[in-house]
CSV table of C-alpha atoms in Angstrom, one decimal:
chain,number,residue,atom,x,y,z
A,15,MET,CA,-119.8,-31.5,-65.8
A,16,VAL,CA,-116.8,-30.3,-63.8
A,17,ARG,CA,-118.9,-28.2,-61.6
A,18,LEU,CA,-121.2,-31.0,-61.0
A,19,LEU,CA,-118.3,-33.3,-60.0
A,20,ARG,CA,-116.9,-30.7,-57.7
A,21,HIS,CA,-120.2,-30.1,-56.0
A,22,ASP,CA,-120.6,-33.9,-55.7
A,23,LEU,CA,-117.1,-34.1,-54.0
A,24,HIS,CA,-117.9,-31.2,-51.7
A,25,ILE,CA,-121.0,-33.1,-50.4
A,26,LEU,CA,-118.6,-35.8,-49.2
A,27,THR,CA,-117.2,-33.7,-46.4
A,28,GLY,CA,-119.6,-35.2,-43.9
A,29,ALA,CA,-119.0,-38.9,-44.9
A,30,TYR,CA,-115.3,-38.2,-45.0
A,31,ALA,CA,-115.2,-36.8,-41.5
A,32,LEU,CA,-116.9,-40.0,-40.4
A,33,ASP,CA,-114.3,-42.2,-42.2
A,34,ALA,CA,-117.2,-43.5,-44.4
A,35,VAL,CA,-115.5,-42.9,-47.7
A,36,ASP,CA,-113.4,-45.7,-49.1
A,37,GLY,CA,-111.1,-46.6,-52.0
A,38,PRO,CA,-110.5,-44.5,-55.0
A,39,GLU,CA,-113.3,-42.1,-54.1
A,40,ARG,CA,-111.4,-41.3,-50.9
A,41,ASP,CA,-108.2,-40.6,-52.8
A,42,ARG,CA,-110.1,-38.3,-55.2
A,43,PHE,CA,-111.7,-36.4,-52.3
A,44,GLU,CA,-108.3,-36.0,-50.5
A,45,HIS,CA,-106.8,-34.7,-53.7
A,46,HIS,CA,-109.7,-32.3,-53.9
A,47,LEU,CA,-109.2,-31.2,-50.2
A,48,HIS,CA,-105.7,-30.0,-51.0
A,49,ARG,CA,-107.1,-27.4,-53.4
A,50,CYS,CA,-110.4,-26.6,-51.7
A,51,ARG,CA,-109.9,-24.5,-48.6
A,52,PRO,CA,-113.6,-24.2,-47.6
A,53,CYS,CA,-113.9,-28.0,-47.9
A,54,GLY,CA,-110.9,-28.4,-45.5
A,55,ASN,CA,-112.4,-26.0,-43.0
A,56,GLU,CA,-115.7,-27.8,-43.1
A,57,VAL,CA,-114.1,-31.2,-42.7
A,58,ARG,CA,-112.3,-29.9,-39.6
A,59,GLY,CA,-115.4,-28.7,-38.0
A,60,LEU,CA,-117.2,-31.9,-38.8
A,61,ALA,CA,-114.3,-34.0,-37.5
A,62,GLU,CA,-114.5,-32.1,-34.2
A,63,THR,CA,-118.2,-32.9,-34.2
A,64,ALA,CA,-117.4,-36.6,-34.7
A,65,THR,CA,-115.1,-36.4,-31.7
A,66,SER,CA,-118.1,-35.4,-29.6
A,67,LEU,CA,-119.7,-38.6,-30.8
A,68,ALA,CA,-116.7,-40.6,-29.6
A,69,MET,CA,-116.5,-38.7,-26.2
A,70,ALA,CA,-120.2,-39.6,-25.7
A,71,VAL,CA,-119.5,-43.4,-25.7
A,72,ALA,CA,-116.4,-43.3,-23.5
A,73,MET,CA,-116.0,-46.4,-21.3
A,74,THR,CA,-113.5,-47.1,-18.6
A,75,PRO,CA,-111.0,-49.5,-20.1
A,76,PRO,CA,-109.6,-52.4,-18.0
A,77,PRO,CA,-106.9,-51.1,-15.7
A,78,ARG,CA,-104.3,-53.4,-17.1
A,79,LEU,CA,-104.5,-51.5,-20.4
A,80,ARG,CA,-102.8,-48.5,-18.8
A,81,ASP,CA,-99.9,-50.6,-17.5
A,82,ARG,CA,-99.5,-52.2,-20.9
A,83,VAL,CA,-99.5,-49.0,-22.8
A,84,MET,CA,-97.1,-47.3,-20.5
A,85,ALA,CA,-94.7,-50.3,-20.5
A,86,ALA,CA,-94.9,-50.4,-24.3
A,87,ALA,CA,-94.3,-46.6,-24.6
A,88,ALA,CA,-91.2,-46.9,-22.4
A,89,VAL,CA,-89.5,-49.1,-24.9
A,90,THR,CA,-90.9,-47.5,-28.1
A,91,ARG,CA,-88.9,-44.9,-30.0
A,92,GLN,CA,-91.0,-41.9,-31.2
A,93,VAL,CA,-91.0,-40.8,-34.9
A,94,PRO,CA,-89.2,-37.6,-35.6
A,95,PRO,CA,-91.3,-34.5,-36.5
A,96,PRO,CA,-91.8,-33.6,-40.1
A,97,VAL,CA,-89.4,-30.9,-41.3
A,98,ASP,CA,-90.6,-28.0,-43.3
A,99,HIS,CA,-88.3,-28.3,-46.4
A,100,ARG,CA,-89.2,-24.8,-47.7
A,101,ARG,CA,-87.8,-23.4,-44.4
A,102,LEU,CA,-84.8,-25.6,-44.7
A,103,ARG,CA,-84.1,-24.3,-48.2
A,104,ARG,CA,-84.4,-20.7,-47.1
A,105,ALA,CA,-82.0,-21.3,-44.3
A,106,ALA,CA,-79.5,-23.0,-46.6
A,107,SER,CA,-79.6,-20.3,-49.2
A,108,SER,CA,-78.6,-17.6,-46.7
A,109,SER,CA,-75.2,-17.7,-45.1
A,110,TRP,CA,-76.5,-18.1,-41.5
A,111,VAL,CA,-75.2,-21.6,-41.1
A,112,PRO,CA,-74.3,-21.9,-37.5
A,113,ARG,CA,-77.0,-21.6,-34.9
A,114,LEU,CA,-77.1,-18.3,-33.2
A,115,ALA,CA,-76.8,-19.6,-29.6
A,116,THR,CA,-73.7,-21.7,-30.4
A,117,ALA,CA,-72.1,-18.9,-32.3
A,118,VAL,CA,-72.9,-16.3,-29.7
A,119,ALA,CA,-71.3,-18.6,-27.1
A,120,ALA,CA,-68.2,-18.8,-29.3
A,121,VAL,CA,-68.0,-15.0,-29.6
A,122,SER,CA,-68.6,-14.6,-25.9
A,123,ALA,CA,-65.7,-16.9,-25.3
A,124,ALA,CA,-63.6,-14.8,-27.5
A,125,VAL,CA,-64.6,-11.7,-25.5
A,126,ALA,CA,-63.5,-13.5,-22.3
A,127,VAL,CA,-60.2,-14.4,-23.9
A,128,ALA,CA,-59.8,-10.8,-25.0
A,129,LEU,CA,-60.4,-9.5,-21.5
A,130,GLY,CA,-57.6,-11.8,-20.4
A,131,VAL,CA,-55.1,-10.4,-22.8
A,132,ILE,CA,-55.9,-6.8,-22.7
A,133,GLN,CA,-53.1,-5.0,-21.0
A,134,VAL,CA,-54.4,-2.5,-18.6
A,135,SER,CA,-52.0,-0.3,-16.7
A,136,THR,CA,-54.1,2.7,-15.8
A,137,GLN,CA,-57.6,3.2,-14.4
A,138,HIS,CA,-58.5,5.0,-17.6
A,139,GLN,CA,-57.5,1.9,-19.7
A,140,LEU,CA,-59.4,-0.3,-17.4
A,141,ASP,CA,-62.5,1.8,-17.6
A,142,SER,CA,-62.4,2.0,-21.4
A,143,ALA,CA,-61.8,-1.8,-21.6
A,144,ARG,CA,-64.8,-2.3,-19.4
A,145,ALA,CA,-66.9,0.1,-21.5
A,146,GLN,CA,-65.8,-1.6,-24.7
A,147,ASN,CA,-66.7,-5.0,-23.4
A,148,GLN,CA,-70.1,-3.8,-22.1
A,149,ALA,CA,-70.8,-2.5,-25.6
A,150,ILE,CA,-69.8,-5.8,-27.1
A,151,ALA,CA,-71.9,-7.7,-24.5
A,152,ALA,CA,-74.9,-5.4,-25.4
A,153,VAL,CA,-74.7,-6.4,-29.1
A,154,LEU,CA,-74.4,-10.1,-28.2
A,155,ALA,CA,-77.4,-9.9,-25.9
A,156,ALA,CA,-79.6,-7.8,-28.3
A,157,PRO,CA,-82.9,-9.6,-28.9
A,158,ASP,CA,-82.4,-9.1,-32.7
A,159,ALA,CA,-78.8,-10.3,-32.7
A,160,ARG,CA,-77.9,-12.5,-35.7
A,161,ILE,CA,-74.7,-14.3,-36.5
A,162,ALA,CA,-73.0,-15.1,-39.7
A,163,THR,CA,-69.8,-17.0,-40.4
A,164,GLN,CA,-67.8,-17.1,-43.6
A,165,ALA,CA,-64.4,-18.4,-44.7
A,166,THR,CA,-62.0,-15.7,-46.1
A,167,SER,CA,-60.3,-16.2,-49.4
A,168,ALA,CA,-56.9,-16.0,-47.6
A,169,GLY,CA,-57.9,-18.8,-45.2
A,170,GLY,CA,-59.4,-18.8,-41.8
A,171,THR,CA,-63.0,-17.8,-40.8
A,172,ALA,CA,-64.7,-14.7,-39.9
A,173,SER,CA,-67.7,-14.5,-37.5
A,174,VAL,CA,-69.9,-11.5,-37.1
A,175,VAL,CA,-72.8,-10.8,-34.7
A,176,VAL,CA,-75.1,-8.1,-36.0
A,177,SER,CA,-77.7,-6.1,-34.2
A,178,ARG,CA,-79.8,-3.9,-36.4
A,179,ALA,CA,-81.5,-2.3,-33.4
A,180,GLU,CA,-78.1,-1.4,-31.9
A,181,ARG,CA,-76.7,-0.6,-35.4
A,182,LYS,CA,-73.6,-2.4,-34.4
A,183,ILE,CA,-71.6,-5.4,-35.3
A,184,VAL,CA,-69.1,-7.5,-33.4
A,185,PHE,CA,-66.4,-9.2,-35.4
A,186,THR,CA,-64.0,-12.0,-34.5
A,187,SER,CA,-61.8,-14.2,-36.6
A,188,ALA,CA,-60.0,-17.5,-36.3
A,189,GLY,CA,-57.1,-19.0,-38.3
A,190,LEU,CA,-56.3,-15.9,-40.4
A,191,PRO,CA,-52.7,-16.2,-41.9
A,192,PRO,CA,-50.2,-14.0,-40.0
A,193,LEU,CA,-49.1,-10.9,-42.0
A,194,ALA,CA,-45.6,-9.8,-42.5
A,195,GLY,CA,-44.1,-6.3,-42.9
A,196,GLY,CA,-46.4,-4.6,-40.3
A,197,ARG,CA,-49.5,-5.0,-42.5
A,198,VAL,CA,-52.9,-5.3,-40.9
A,199,TYR,CA,-56.3,-6.7,-41.5
A,200,GLN,CA,-58.8,-3.9,-41.9
A,201,LEU,CA,-62.6,-4.2,-41.8
A,202,TRP,CA,-65.0,-2.1,-43.9
A,203,LEU,CA,-68.7,-1.4,-43.9
A,204,ILE,CA,-69.5,-1.2,-47.6
A,205,GLY,CA,-72.7,0.6,-48.2
A,206,PRO,CA,-74.4,1.7,-51.4
A,207,PRO,CA,-73.5,5.3,-50.7
A,208,ARG,CA,-70.0,4.9,-49.3
A,209,VAL,CA,-67.4,2.7,-47.8
A,210,ARG,CA,-66.3,3.3,-44.2
A,211,SER,CA,-63.5,1.7,-42.1
A,212,ALA,CA,-64.9,-0.5,-39.4
A,213,GLY,CA,-61.6,-0.8,-37.6
A,214,LEU,CA,-58.4,-2.8,-37.6
A,215,LEU,CA,-58.1,-6.4,-36.3
A,216,PRO,CA,-55.9,-6.7,-33.3
A,217,LEU,CA,-53.0,-9.2,-33.4
A,218,PRO,CA,-54.3,-12.7,-32.9
A,219,SER,CA,-53.9,-14.7,-29.7
A,220,ALA,CA,-53.8,-18.5,-30.3
A,221,GLY,CA,-55.0,-17.8,-33.9
A,222,LYS,CA,-58.0,-15.9,-32.7
A,223,THR,CA,-58.6,-12.1,-32.8
A,224,ALA,CA,-60.3,-10.3,-30.0
A,225,PRO,CA,-63.7,-8.9,-30.8
A,226,VAL,CA,-63.9,-5.7,-32.8
A,227,LEU,CA,-66.9,-3.5,-32.3
A,228,ALA,CA,-68.1,-1.3,-35.2
A,229,SER,CA,-71.0,1.2,-34.9
A,230,GLY,CA,-73.1,3.0,-37.5
A,231,LEU,CA,-74.3,0.0,-39.4
A,232,ALA,CA,-76.7,1.1,-42.1
A,233,PRO,CA,-79.2,-1.0,-44.1
A,234,GLY,CA,-77.7,-2.5,-47.2
A,235,ASP,CA,-74.1,-2.5,-45.7
A,236,LYS,CA,-71.9,-5.4,-46.5
A,237,LEU,CA,-68.9,-6.3,-44.5
A,238,GLY,CA,-65.5,-6.4,-46.2
A,239,MET,CA,-61.9,-7.2,-45.1
A,240,THR,CA,-58.7,-6.2,-46.8
A,241,VAL,CA,-55.0,-6.4,-46.0
A,242,GLU,CA,-53.6,-2.9,-45.6
A,243,PRO,CA,-50.4,-1.2,-44.6
A,244,GLY,CA,-49.7,-0.7,-40.9
A,245,GLY,CA,-52.1,1.8,-39.3
A,246,GLY,CA,-54.7,1.1,-41.9
A,247,THR,CA,-56.1,3.3,-44.7
A,248,SER,CA,-59.1,5.5,-45.3
A,249,LEU,CA,-60.2,3.5,-48.3
A,250,PRO,CA,-59.5,-0.1,-49.3
A,251,THR,CA,-56.3,-0.4,-51.4
A,252,THR,CA,-56.4,-4.2,-52.1
A,253,THR,CA,-58.9,-6.8,-53.2
A,254,PRO,CA,-61.1,-7.8,-50.3
A,255,ILE,CA,-60.3,-11.3,-48.9
A,256,LEU,CA,-63.9,-11.3,-47.4
A,257,LEU,CA,-67.2,-9.9,-48.6
A,258,MET,CA,-70.1,-10.8,-46.4
A,259,THR,CA,-73.8,-10.0,-46.8
A,260,LEU,CA,-75.0,-9.2,-43.3
A,261,PRO,CA,-78.2,-10.7,-41.9
A,262,ALA,CA,-81.3,-8.5,-42.1
B,7,MET,CA,-128.4,-38.7,-10.9
B,8,ASP,CA,-130.1,-35.3,-10.2
B,9,ALA,CA,-126.7,-33.6,-10.2
B,10,ARG,CA,-125.8,-35.3,-13.4
B,11,ASN,CA,-129.0,-34.1,-15.1
B,12,ILE,CA,-128.5,-30.5,-13.9
B,13,ARG,CA,-125.0,-30.4,-15.2
B,14,ALA,CA,-126.0,-32.1,-18.4
B,15,ALA,CA,-128.7,-29.6,-19.0
B,16,GLY,CA,-126.2,-26.7,-19.0
B,17,PRO,CA,-122.7,-27.8,-19.7
B,18,ASP,CA,-120.3,-24.9,-19.4
B,19,PRO,CA,-118.4,-24.5,-22.7
B,20,GLY,CA,-115.7,-22.4,-21.0
B,21,PRO,CA,-113.9,-25.1,-19.0
B,22,GLN,CA,-114.3,-27.5,-21.8
B,23,GLU,CA,-112.5,-25.2,-24.2
B,24,GLU,CA,-109.7,-24.6,-21.6
B,25,ARG,CA,-109.2,-28.3,-21.0
B,26,ASP,CA,-109.0,-29.0,-24.7
B,27,GLN,CA,-106.2,-26.5,-25.1
B,28,ASP,CA,-104.5,-28.1,-22.2
B,29,LEU,CA,-104.7,-31.4,-23.9
B,30,ASP,CA,-103.1,-29.9,-27.1
B,31,GLU,CA,-100.2,-28.7,-24.9
B,32,GLN,CA,-99.9,-32.0,-23.3
B,33,LEU,CA,-99.6,-33.7,-26.6
B,34,VAL,CA,-96.9,-31.3,-27.7
B,35,LEU,CA,-95.0,-32.4,-24.6
B,36,VAL,CA,-95.6,-36.1,-25.4
B,37,ALA,CA,-93.8,-35.5,-28.8
B,38,ARG,CA,-90.7,-34.5,-26.8
B,39,GLY,CA,-90.8,-37.8,-24.9
B,40,ASP,CA,-92.5,-36.5,-21.7
B,41,GLN,CA,-94.0,-39.7,-20.1
B,42,ALA,CA,-95.9,-37.7,-17.5
B,43,ALA,CA,-97.6,-35.8,-20.2
B,44,PHE,CA,-98.4,-39.1,-21.9
B,45,GLU,CA,-100.0,-40.4,-18.8
B,46,ALA,CA,-102.1,-37.2,-18.6
B,47,VAL,CA,-103.2,-37.7,-22.2
B,48,TYR,CA,-104.0,-41.3,-21.5
B,49,ASP,CA,-106.1,-40.5,-18.5
B,50,ARG,CA,-108.2,-38.0,-20.5
B,51,LEU,CA,-108.6,-40.0,-23.7
B,52,ALA,CA,-108.2,-43.8,-23.0
B,53,GLY,CA,-111.9,-43.9,-22.1
B,54,PRO,CA,-113.2,-42.3,-25.3
B,55,VAL,CA,-110.7,-44.4,-27.3
B,56,TYR,CA,-111.7,-47.6,-25.7
B,57,GLY,CA,-115.4,-46.8,-25.8
B,58,LEU,CA,-115.4,-45.8,-29.4
B,59,ILE,CA,-113.5,-48.9,-30.4
B,60,ARG,CA,-115.8,-51.1,-28.3
B,61,ARG,CA,-118.8,-49.4,-30.0
B,62,VAL,CA,-117.5,-50.3,-33.4
B,63,LEU,CA,-115.9,-53.7,-32.8
B,64,ARG,CA,-118.1,-54.9,-29.9
B,65,ASP,CA,-115.7,-57.7,-28.9
B,66,PRO,CA,-114.0,-56.6,-25.6
B,67,ALA,CA,-110.7,-58.5,-26.1
B,68,GLN,CA,-110.2,-57.3,-29.6
B,69,SER,CA,-111.2,-53.7,-28.6
B,70,GLU,CA,-108.6,-53.8,-25.8
B,71,GLU,CA,-106.0,-54.9,-28.3
B,72,VAL,CA,-106.8,-52.2,-30.8
B,73,ALA,CA,-107.1,-49.5,-28.1
B,74,GLN,CA,-103.6,-50.5,-27.0
B,75,GLU,CA,-102.3,-50.1,-30.5
B,76,VAL,CA,-104.0,-46.8,-30.9
B,77,LEU,CA,-102.6,-45.4,-27.6
B,78,LEU,CA,-99.1,-46.5,-28.4
B,79,GLU,CA,-99.5,-44.9,-31.8
B,80,VAL,CA,-100.3,-41.7,-30.1
B,81,TRP,CA,-97.1,-41.9,-28.1
B,82,ARG,CA,-95.1,-42.9,-31.2
B,83,THR,CA,-96.4,-40.3,-33.6
B,84,ALA,CA,-97.2,-37.4,-31.3
B,85,SER,CA,-94.8,-35.2,-33.3
B,86,ARG,CA,-97.2,-35.4,-36.3
B,87,PHE,CA,-99.9,-33.7,-34.3
B,88,ASP,CA,-100.5,-30.2,-35.7
B,89,ALA,CA,-102.7,-28.0,-33.5
B,90,SER,CA,-103.5,-25.8,-36.5
B,91,LYS,CA,-105.4,-28.7,-38.2
B,92,GLY,CA,-107.6,-29.8,-35.3
B,93,SER,CA,-107.7,-30.5,-31.6
B,94,ALA,CA,-105.6,-33.1,-29.8
B,95,ALA,CA,-108.8,-35.1,-29.0
B,96,THR,CA,-109.8,-35.2,-32.6
B,97,TRP,CA,-106.3,-36.2,-33.7
B,98,VAL,CA,-106.4,-39.1,-31.3
B,99,MET,CA,-110.1,-40.1,-32.0
B,100,THR,CA,-109.4,-40.1,-35.7
B,101,ILE,CA,-106.6,-42.6,-35.2
B,102,ALA,CA,-108.9,-44.7,-33.0
B,103,HIS,CA,-111.7,-44.7,-35.5
B,104,ARG,CA,-109.5,-45.5,-38.4
B,105,ARG,CA,-107.9,-48.4,-36.6
B,106,ALA,CA,-111.2,-49.7,-35.6
B,107,ILE,CA,-112.7,-49.6,-39.1
B,108,ASP,CA,-109.5,-51.0,-40.5
B,109,ARG,CA,-110.3,-54.1,-38.4
B,110,VAL,CA,-113.9,-54.0,-39.5
B,111,ARG,CA,-113.1,-53.7,-43.2
B,112,SER,CA,-110.6,-56.5,-43.2
B,113,GLU,CA,-112.6,-59.7,-43.7
B,114,ALA,CA,-110.3,-61.9,-41.9
B,115,ALA,CA,-110.7,-59.8,-38.8
B,116,ALA,CA,-114.4,-59.8,-39.3
B,117,ALA,CA,-114.5,-63.6,-39.3
B,118,GLU,CA,-112.4,-63.7,-36.2
B,119,ARG,CA,-114.6,-61.1,-34.5
B,120,GLU,CA,-117.7,-63.3,-35.1
B,121,HIS,CA,-115.9,-66.3,-33.8
B,122,LYS,CA,-114.7,-64.5,-30.6
B,123,THR,CA,-118.0,-62.7,-30.0
B,124,ALA,CA,-119.6,-66.1,-29.7
B,125,GLN,CA,-117.1,-67.1,-27.1
B,126,VAL,CA,-116.4,-64.1,-24.9
B,127,PRO,CA,-119.3,-62.7,-22.9
B,128,VAL,CA,-119.2,-58.9,-22.2
B,129,ALA,CA,-118.3,-58.4,-18.5
B,130,ALA,CA,-120.8,-56.1,-16.9
B,131,ASP,CA,-118.3,-54.0,-15.0
B,132,GLU,CA,-116.5,-53.1,-18.3
B,133,VAL,CA,-119.6,-51.5,-19.7
B,134,ALA,CA,-119.7,-48.8,-17.0
B,135,GLU,CA,-119.5,-45.4,-18.5
B,136,THR,CA,-117.5,-42.7,-16.9
B,137,VAL,CA,-119.4,-39.8,-15.3
B,138,GLU,CA,-117.8,-37.4,-17.8
B,139,ALA,CA,-118.9,-39.6,-20.7
B,140,SER,CA,-122.5,-39.6,-19.4
B,141,LEU,CA,-122.5,-35.8,-19.4
B,142,GLU,CA,-121.2,-35.6,-22.9
B,143,ALA,CA,-123.5,-38.5,-23.9
B,144,GLU,CA,-126.5,-36.5,-22.6
B,145,ARG,CA,-125.5,-33.5,-24.6
B,146,VAL,CA,-124.9,-35.5,-27.8
B,147,ARG,CA,-128.1,-37.5,-27.3
B,148,ARG,CA,-130.1,-34.3,-27.1
B,149,CYS,CA,-128.5,-32.9,-30.2
B,150,LEU,CA,-129.0,-36.2,-32.1
B,151,GLU,CA,-132.7,-36.0,-31.2
B,152,GLY,CA,-132.8,-32.7,-33.1
B,153,LEU,CA,-131.9,-34.5,-36.4
B,154,THR,CA,-134.2,-36.2,-38.8
B,155,GLU,CA,-134.5,-39.9,-38.5
B,156,LEU,CA,-132.5,-40.5,-41.7
B,157,GLN,CA,-129.8,-38.0,-40.7
B,158,ARG,CA,-129.4,-39.7,-37.3
B,159,GLU,CA,-129.4,-43.2,-38.6
B,160,SER,CA,-126.9,-42.4,-41.4
B,161,ILE,CA,-124.5,-40.8,-39.0
B,162,THR,CA,-124.7,-43.4,-36.3
B,163,LEU,CA,-124.4,-46.3,-38.7
B,164,ALA,CA,-121.4,-44.6,-40.4
B,165,TYR,CA,-119.6,-43.6,-37.3
B,166,TYR,CA,-120.5,-46.1,-34.6
B,167,GLY,CA,-121.2,-48.9,-37.1
B,168,GLY,CA,-118.0,-48.3,-39.1
B,169,TYR,CA,-119.9,-48.6,-42.4
B,170,THR,CA,-119.0,-46.8,-45.6
B,171,TYR,CA,-121.7,-44.5,-46.9
B,172,PRO,CA,-122.6,-46.9,-49.8
B,173,GLN,CA,-123.0,-49.6,-47.1
B,174,VAL,CA,-125.2,-47.2,-45.1
B,175,ALA,CA,-127.2,-46.5,-48.3
B,176,THR,CA,-127.8,-50.2,-48.8
B,177,LEU,CA,-128.7,-50.8,-45.2
B,178,LEU,CA,-131.3,-48.0,-45.3
B,179,GLY,CA,-132.5,-48.7,-48.8
B,180,THR,CA,-131.8,-45.1,-49.8
B,181,ALA,CA,-130.0,-43.6,-52.8
B,182,LEU,CA,-126.3,-42.9,-52.5
B,183,GLY,CA,-126.6,-39.2,-53.1
B,184,THR,CA,-129.3,-38.9,-50.5
B,185,ILE,CA,-127.1,-40.5,-47.8
B,186,LYS,CA,-124.1,-38.3,-48.6
B,187,THR,CA,-126.3,-35.3,-48.3
B,188,ARG,CA,-128.0,-36.4,-45.1
B,189,ILE,CA,-124.8,-37.3,-43.4
B,190,ARG,CA,-123.4,-33.8,-44.2
B,191,ASP,CA,-126.6,-31.9,-43.3
B,192,GLY,CA,-127.0,-33.9,-40.1
B,193,LEU,CA,-123.4,-33.4,-39.0
B,194,ILE,CA,-123.6,-29.7,-39.7
B,195,ARG,CA,-126.7,-29.5,-37.6
B,196,LEU,CA,-125.1,-31.5,-34.9
B,197,ARG,CA,-122.0,-29.3,-35.0
B,198,ASP,CA,-124.1,-26.2,-34.5
B,199,CYS,CA,-126.2,-27.8,-31.8
B,200,LEU,CA,-123.0,-28.9,-29.9
B,201,GLY,CA,-121.5,-25.5,-30.4
B,202,VAL,CA,-118.4,-26.9,-32.0
B,203,THR,CA,-116.2,-24.0,-33.1
B,204,TRP,CA,-113.5,-24.6,-35.5
């Protein structure tokens, strides 16, 4: 009985493609279409065929129609596109909240600020500053660059741009509380096999820290930040104020 | 006329395919508010839209009104067009056909149509087909000729007549199941004859 009904429904592909199915039967068929891929494909081909029937009876409309339609369109707001909610949920469940372009612009601005405050007094310092900034720019410009931003438990926010291809990250921060007693903020790449220092944060300028470049990123690494004694340590000695999962 | 027949005898599917893709792209631009793209879409599809609606509704004034609604609908809802589900032309012609039969199937409109048809004569210059339409018409006509009488009648009554398949069955004095089957078989044969690939 069920098979007979399905078969019966499938036969409707042609009539449906011609808009010749009406009422509850139409609803039933559309319900069936959601589950029947071959039916959907057939309906598409037959609908394209119906379009040929329409093309064959084309007639030149009165010229005033064009003016009217264009005038009406000029004052008619368009409906927004449908949004894929599954995609939206996926995006929300990861921590990549800001859009990459915006965030890269923010980090780039930080790079520019850093260039302004770097004190260079020798040619060697200038060369190394340039090289450092070129390396940072390369990460920001990497086609696979991804950005993540996260608040730290001590206040302020951390932003990191990750390039898996370059195996590098660029880290900046804003609004971290100032530290007393010569202590420093230290970054860590926390991998399943081991924890490595990813550098110390420079002193902030106007609340922001200049970009820190860290190399040797490995799959599965998380990014951590702790407060450590001046000069940093080889392994974290305090509870991290930041623990970030890096974008794949 | 000779040129028309020669071209109609061997329509080149290549440029047709290319042009359809172009139309898809234009419609995507329309969704972003591109008025020039909308004008391009209009110039390609206003003829088929108006012609199809005229074929279904017959009354020129009412057809013009519905065509205007349809074309504005294309502008308004262009963001809903999904090229993975069908061509831009089919998306537009589906809207046009649905709007036309909505009119047909509303009894008030039907009464109004009869009333108006009696009053407004069809102006001869408005019936002129475009050259492009005559080429496509020739192709479709030849393929329709390849169908059985019942297949052809069922399809043209349903599509151009705007009838539901039970209404078609009644008009042709044929069983419902037979009509459903003939419409499907006929459309499949037509699809293959026209070389529709989807």
